[in-house]
Coordinates of C-alpha atoms and ligand atoms in Angstrom, one line a residue:
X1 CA -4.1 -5.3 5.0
X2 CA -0.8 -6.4 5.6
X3 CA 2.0 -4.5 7.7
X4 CA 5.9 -4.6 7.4
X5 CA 7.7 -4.1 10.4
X6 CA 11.5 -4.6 11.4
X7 CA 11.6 -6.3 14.5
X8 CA 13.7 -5.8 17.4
X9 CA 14.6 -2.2 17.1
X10 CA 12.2 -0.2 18.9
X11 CA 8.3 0.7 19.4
X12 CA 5.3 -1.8 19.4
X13 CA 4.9 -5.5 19.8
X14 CA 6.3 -6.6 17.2
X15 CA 9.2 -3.9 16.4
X16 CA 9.4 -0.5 14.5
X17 CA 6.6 0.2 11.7
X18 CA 7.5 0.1 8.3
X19 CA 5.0 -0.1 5.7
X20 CA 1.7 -1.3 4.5
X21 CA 0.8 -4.3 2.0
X22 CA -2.0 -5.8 0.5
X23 CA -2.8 -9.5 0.4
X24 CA -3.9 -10.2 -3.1
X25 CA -4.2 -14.5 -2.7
X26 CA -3.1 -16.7 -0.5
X27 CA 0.8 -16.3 -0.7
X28 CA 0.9 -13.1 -2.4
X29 CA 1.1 -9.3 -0.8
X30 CA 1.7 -5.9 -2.8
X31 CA 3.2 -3.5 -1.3
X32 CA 5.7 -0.8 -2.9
X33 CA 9.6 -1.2 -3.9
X34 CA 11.0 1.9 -1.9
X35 CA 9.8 0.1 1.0
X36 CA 12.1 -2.6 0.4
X37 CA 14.7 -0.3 -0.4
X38 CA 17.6 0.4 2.3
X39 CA 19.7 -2.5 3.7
X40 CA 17.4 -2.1 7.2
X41 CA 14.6 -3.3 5.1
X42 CA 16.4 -6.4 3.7
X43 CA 13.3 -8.8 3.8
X44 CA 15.3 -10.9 5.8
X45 CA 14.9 -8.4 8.4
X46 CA 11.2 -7.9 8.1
X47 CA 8.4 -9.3 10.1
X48 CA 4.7 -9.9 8.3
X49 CA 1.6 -9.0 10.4
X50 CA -1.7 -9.8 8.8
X51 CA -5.1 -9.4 10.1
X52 CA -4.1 -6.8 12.0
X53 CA -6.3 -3.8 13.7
X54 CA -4.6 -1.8 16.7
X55 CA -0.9 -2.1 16.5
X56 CA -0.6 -1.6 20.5
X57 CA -2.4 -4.7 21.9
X58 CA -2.2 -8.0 21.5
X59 CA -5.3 -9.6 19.5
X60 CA -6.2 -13.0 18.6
X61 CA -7.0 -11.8 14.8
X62 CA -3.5 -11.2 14.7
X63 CA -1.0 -13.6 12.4
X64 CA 2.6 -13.0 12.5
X65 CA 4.5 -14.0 9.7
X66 CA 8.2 -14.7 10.7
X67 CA 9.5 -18.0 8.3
X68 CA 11.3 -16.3 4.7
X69 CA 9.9 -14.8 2.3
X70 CA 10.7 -13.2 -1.3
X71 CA 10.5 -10.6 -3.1
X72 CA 10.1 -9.3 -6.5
X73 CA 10.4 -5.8 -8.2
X74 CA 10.0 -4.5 -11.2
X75 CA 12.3 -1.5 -12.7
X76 CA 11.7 0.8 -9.1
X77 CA 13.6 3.8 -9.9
X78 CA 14.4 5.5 -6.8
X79 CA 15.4 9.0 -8.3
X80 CA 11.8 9.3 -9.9
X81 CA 10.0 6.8 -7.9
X82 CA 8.5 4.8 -10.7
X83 CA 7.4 1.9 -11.0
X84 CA 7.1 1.7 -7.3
X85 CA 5.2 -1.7 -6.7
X86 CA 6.5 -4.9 -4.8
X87 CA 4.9 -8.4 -4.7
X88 CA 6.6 -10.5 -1.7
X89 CA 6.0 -14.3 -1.5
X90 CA 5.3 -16.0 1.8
X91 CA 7.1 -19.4 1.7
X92 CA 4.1 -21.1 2.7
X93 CA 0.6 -20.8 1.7
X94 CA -2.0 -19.0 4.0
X95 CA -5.0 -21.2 5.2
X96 CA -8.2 -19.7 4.4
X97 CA -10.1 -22.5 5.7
X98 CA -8.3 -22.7 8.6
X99 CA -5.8 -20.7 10.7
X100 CA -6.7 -17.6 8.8
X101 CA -10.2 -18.0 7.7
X102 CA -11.0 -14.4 9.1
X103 CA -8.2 -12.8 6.5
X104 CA -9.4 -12.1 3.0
X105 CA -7.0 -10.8 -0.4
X106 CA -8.9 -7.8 -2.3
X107 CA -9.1 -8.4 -6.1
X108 CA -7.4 -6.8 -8.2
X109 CA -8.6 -4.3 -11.2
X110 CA -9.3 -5.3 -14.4
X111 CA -7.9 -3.8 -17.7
X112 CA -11.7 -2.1 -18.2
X113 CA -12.3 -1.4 -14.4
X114 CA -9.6 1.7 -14.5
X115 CA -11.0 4.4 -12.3
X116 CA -11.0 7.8 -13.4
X117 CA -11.4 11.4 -12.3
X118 CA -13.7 12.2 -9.5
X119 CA -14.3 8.5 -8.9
X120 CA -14.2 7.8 -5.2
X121 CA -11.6 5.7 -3.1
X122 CA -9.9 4.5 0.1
X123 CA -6.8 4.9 1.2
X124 CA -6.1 2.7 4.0
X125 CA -3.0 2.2 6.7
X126 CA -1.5 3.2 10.1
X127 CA 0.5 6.1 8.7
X128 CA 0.8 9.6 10.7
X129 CA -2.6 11.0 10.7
X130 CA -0.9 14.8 10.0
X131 CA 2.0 16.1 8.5
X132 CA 3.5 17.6 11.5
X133 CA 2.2 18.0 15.3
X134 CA 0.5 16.0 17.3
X135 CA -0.7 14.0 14.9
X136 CA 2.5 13.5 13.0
X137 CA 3.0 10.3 14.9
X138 CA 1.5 6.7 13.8
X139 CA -2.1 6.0 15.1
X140 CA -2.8 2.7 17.1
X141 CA -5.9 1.7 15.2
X142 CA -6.0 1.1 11.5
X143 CA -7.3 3.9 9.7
X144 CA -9.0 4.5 6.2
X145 CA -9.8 7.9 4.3
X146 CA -12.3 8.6 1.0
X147 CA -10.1 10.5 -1.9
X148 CA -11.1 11.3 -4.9
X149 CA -9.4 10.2 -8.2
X150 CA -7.9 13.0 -9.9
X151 CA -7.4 13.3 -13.8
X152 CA -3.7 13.0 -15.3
X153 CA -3.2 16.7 -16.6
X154 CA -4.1 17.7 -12.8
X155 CA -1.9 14.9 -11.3
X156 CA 1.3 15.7 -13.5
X157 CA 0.8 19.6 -13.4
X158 CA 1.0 18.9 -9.7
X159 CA 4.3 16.3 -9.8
X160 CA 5.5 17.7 -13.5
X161 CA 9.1 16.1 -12.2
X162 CA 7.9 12.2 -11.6
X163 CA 4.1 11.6 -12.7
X164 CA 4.0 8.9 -15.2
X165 CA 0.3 9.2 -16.5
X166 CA 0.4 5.3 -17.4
X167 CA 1.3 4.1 -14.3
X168 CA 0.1 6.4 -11.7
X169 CA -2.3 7.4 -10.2
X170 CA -3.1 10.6 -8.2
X171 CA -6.1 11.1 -5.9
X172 CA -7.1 14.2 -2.7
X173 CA -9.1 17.5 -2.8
X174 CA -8.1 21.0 -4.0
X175 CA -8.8 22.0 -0.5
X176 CA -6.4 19.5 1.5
X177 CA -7.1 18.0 4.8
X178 CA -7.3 13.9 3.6
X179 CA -4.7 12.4 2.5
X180 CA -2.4 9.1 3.4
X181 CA 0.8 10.2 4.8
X182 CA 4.4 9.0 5.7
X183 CA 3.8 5.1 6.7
X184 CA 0.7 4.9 4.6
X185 CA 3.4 3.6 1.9
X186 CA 2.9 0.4 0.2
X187 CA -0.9 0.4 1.6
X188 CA -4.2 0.2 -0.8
X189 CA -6.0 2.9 -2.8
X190 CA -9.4 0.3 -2.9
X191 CA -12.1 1.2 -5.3
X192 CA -15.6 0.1 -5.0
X193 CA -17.2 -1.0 -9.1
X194 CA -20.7 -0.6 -9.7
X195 CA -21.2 -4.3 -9.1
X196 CA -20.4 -3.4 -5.5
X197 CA -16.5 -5.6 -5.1
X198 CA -14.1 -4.0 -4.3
X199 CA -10.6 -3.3 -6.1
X200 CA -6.8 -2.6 -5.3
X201 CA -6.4 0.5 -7.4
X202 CA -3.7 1.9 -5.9
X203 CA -0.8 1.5 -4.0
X204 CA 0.4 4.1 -1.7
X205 CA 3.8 5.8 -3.3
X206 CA 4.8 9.4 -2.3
X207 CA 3.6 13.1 -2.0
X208 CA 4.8 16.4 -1.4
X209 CA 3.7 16.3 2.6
X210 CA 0.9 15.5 3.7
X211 CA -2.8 16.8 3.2
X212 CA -1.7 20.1 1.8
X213 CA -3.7 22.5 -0.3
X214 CA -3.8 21.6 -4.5
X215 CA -1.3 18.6 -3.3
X216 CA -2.9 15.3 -3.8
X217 CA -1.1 11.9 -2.8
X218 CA 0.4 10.1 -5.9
X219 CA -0.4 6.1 -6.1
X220 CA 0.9 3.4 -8.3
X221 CA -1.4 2.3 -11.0
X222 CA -2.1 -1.8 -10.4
X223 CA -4.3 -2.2 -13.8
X224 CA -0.7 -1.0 -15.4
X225 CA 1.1 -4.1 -14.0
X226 CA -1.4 -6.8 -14.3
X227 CA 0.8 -8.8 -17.2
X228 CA 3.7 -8.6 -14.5
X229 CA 1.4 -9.7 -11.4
X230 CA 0.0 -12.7 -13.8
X231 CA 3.6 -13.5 -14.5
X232 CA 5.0 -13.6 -11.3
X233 CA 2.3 -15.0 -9.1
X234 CA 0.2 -17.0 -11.7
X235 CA -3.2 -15.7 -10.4
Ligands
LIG301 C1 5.4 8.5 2.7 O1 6.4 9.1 3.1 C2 4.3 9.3 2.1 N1 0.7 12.5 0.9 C3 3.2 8.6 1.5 C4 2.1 9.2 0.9 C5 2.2 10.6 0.9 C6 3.2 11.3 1.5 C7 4.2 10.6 2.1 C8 1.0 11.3 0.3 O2 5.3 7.3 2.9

C-alpha cells in the first residue's frame, strides 16, 4: 500500500495523514479523486510513503517519495461521489530489483474476475479503527479487515442517493462491527481468485459512518475502469 500525507503540518514523521493508495506497477498508484480534492491536497503538497507498516517509527522498509508527481482523474463528481478513482504518476520509475525490491503492485481485476455477492475481501489502511471514541483516532500499525461483497439491490437500497451499480461496489455485514472508516479512503478492497492471486477490487470511497448496523462501506468498482487505467498508464 501506499499512503498520502501532507507534510509539515502536524502529527507523524512524515506530516498529517491523508489517504491510502495502491501501487499497481512500477510508477503507477490508485487511490480515489476526493482525496485529491481541496487545495491542501494539491499533489504538490503531498508526500508518497511506500512500503510502509507503523506510521510512528522510523523503519528501514520505509520509501519516501518527495520529487513531483501527477495526477489523473476521471469525471469525480463530488456532489455524488462518482467516479471516485485517481491514478498518480511518480516522475521516476520504482526499482524493483533494487532500492525497492521488498515493495510489490497488486494486479488488477479482470473483465471476468468481477466479484460478486457474499464473495470475501480485504479492506486494508490506517484509517480510525471506530467511528467515534477511543478508537476514532488513526492506528499506528497498518491494519486489514475481511468484508463481504454485497449484491447491488442491497448496496443501492442502502445509498438510493449515490450508488452507481456499474461502478461501485459495496461490501460489510448486516450486523456491523467491520468496516474501513474515515482515512481508509483511497486504500484497496483486495480479492483473493480461485487461482489463489490476489486482486484490487475496490477502492475505498465513502459510507454513512463507520461499522454501523445494515450500513456497509461503498467502494469504487476497478474492473469498471480498466479501458481508462490501460489508457493512461499503458499496463
Ligand atoms: C472516509 O471518510 C470514509 N464506512 C471511508 C469509508 C467509510 C466511511 C468513511 C466506510 O474516508
Amino acid at each position: 500500500m501506499a499512503l498520502f500525507r501532507i507534510p509539515k503540518l502536524k502529527n507523524g514523521l512524515y506530516g498529517e495523514f491523508m489517504c491510502g493508495g495502491t501501487l499497481i506497477s512500477d510508477q503507477y498508484i490508485l487511490s480515489a479523486a476526493h482525496c485529491f480534492d481541496s487545495d491542501d491536497h494539491r499533489l504538490g503538497n503531498v508526500t508518497i510513503i511506500l512500503g510502509e507498516h507503523n506510521i510512528e517509527e522510523r523503519e528501514s522498509s520505509t520509501r519516501v517519495i518527495r520529487y513531483a508527481t501527477n495526477i489523473y482523474l476521471n469525471g469525480y463528481n463530488k456532489a455524488d461521489q462518482s467516479n471516485d478513482i485517481a491514478l498518480v504518476r511518480l516522475n521516476r520509475p520504482l526499482d524493483f530489483n533494487g532500492q525497492h525490491s521488498h515493495l510489490q503492485p497488486i494486479c488488477l481485476p479482470t473483465d471476468d474476475s468481477i466479484q460478486s455477492d457474499g464473495n470475501s475481501c480485504m479492506a486494508t489502511g490506517w484509517g480510525k479503527t471506530e467511528e467515534t471514541g477511543d478508537g476514532g483516532r488513526t492506528p499506528s500499525v497498518l491494519k486489514e479487515v475481511r468484508l463481504p461483497i454485497r449484491s447491488n439491490d442491497y448496496c443501492r437500497e442502502r445509498y438510493p442517493q449515490d450508488f452507481r451499480w456499474n461502478t461501485n461496489i459495496c461490501a460489510g455485514y448486516d450486523r456491523g462491527g467491520r468496516d474501513a472508516c474515515q482515512g481508509d479512503s483511497g486504500g484497496p478492497l483486495n480479492c483473493q481468485l480461485n487461482n489463489g492471486v490476489w486482486v484490487i477490487e475496490g477502492i475505498t470511497s465513502y459510507g454513512r459512518g463507520c461499522a454501523r448496523v445494515d450500513t456497509p462501506g461503498v467502494y469504487t468498482k476497478v474492473s469498471a475502469y480498466l479501458p481508462w487505467i490501460k489508457y493512461v498508464t499503458g499496463i
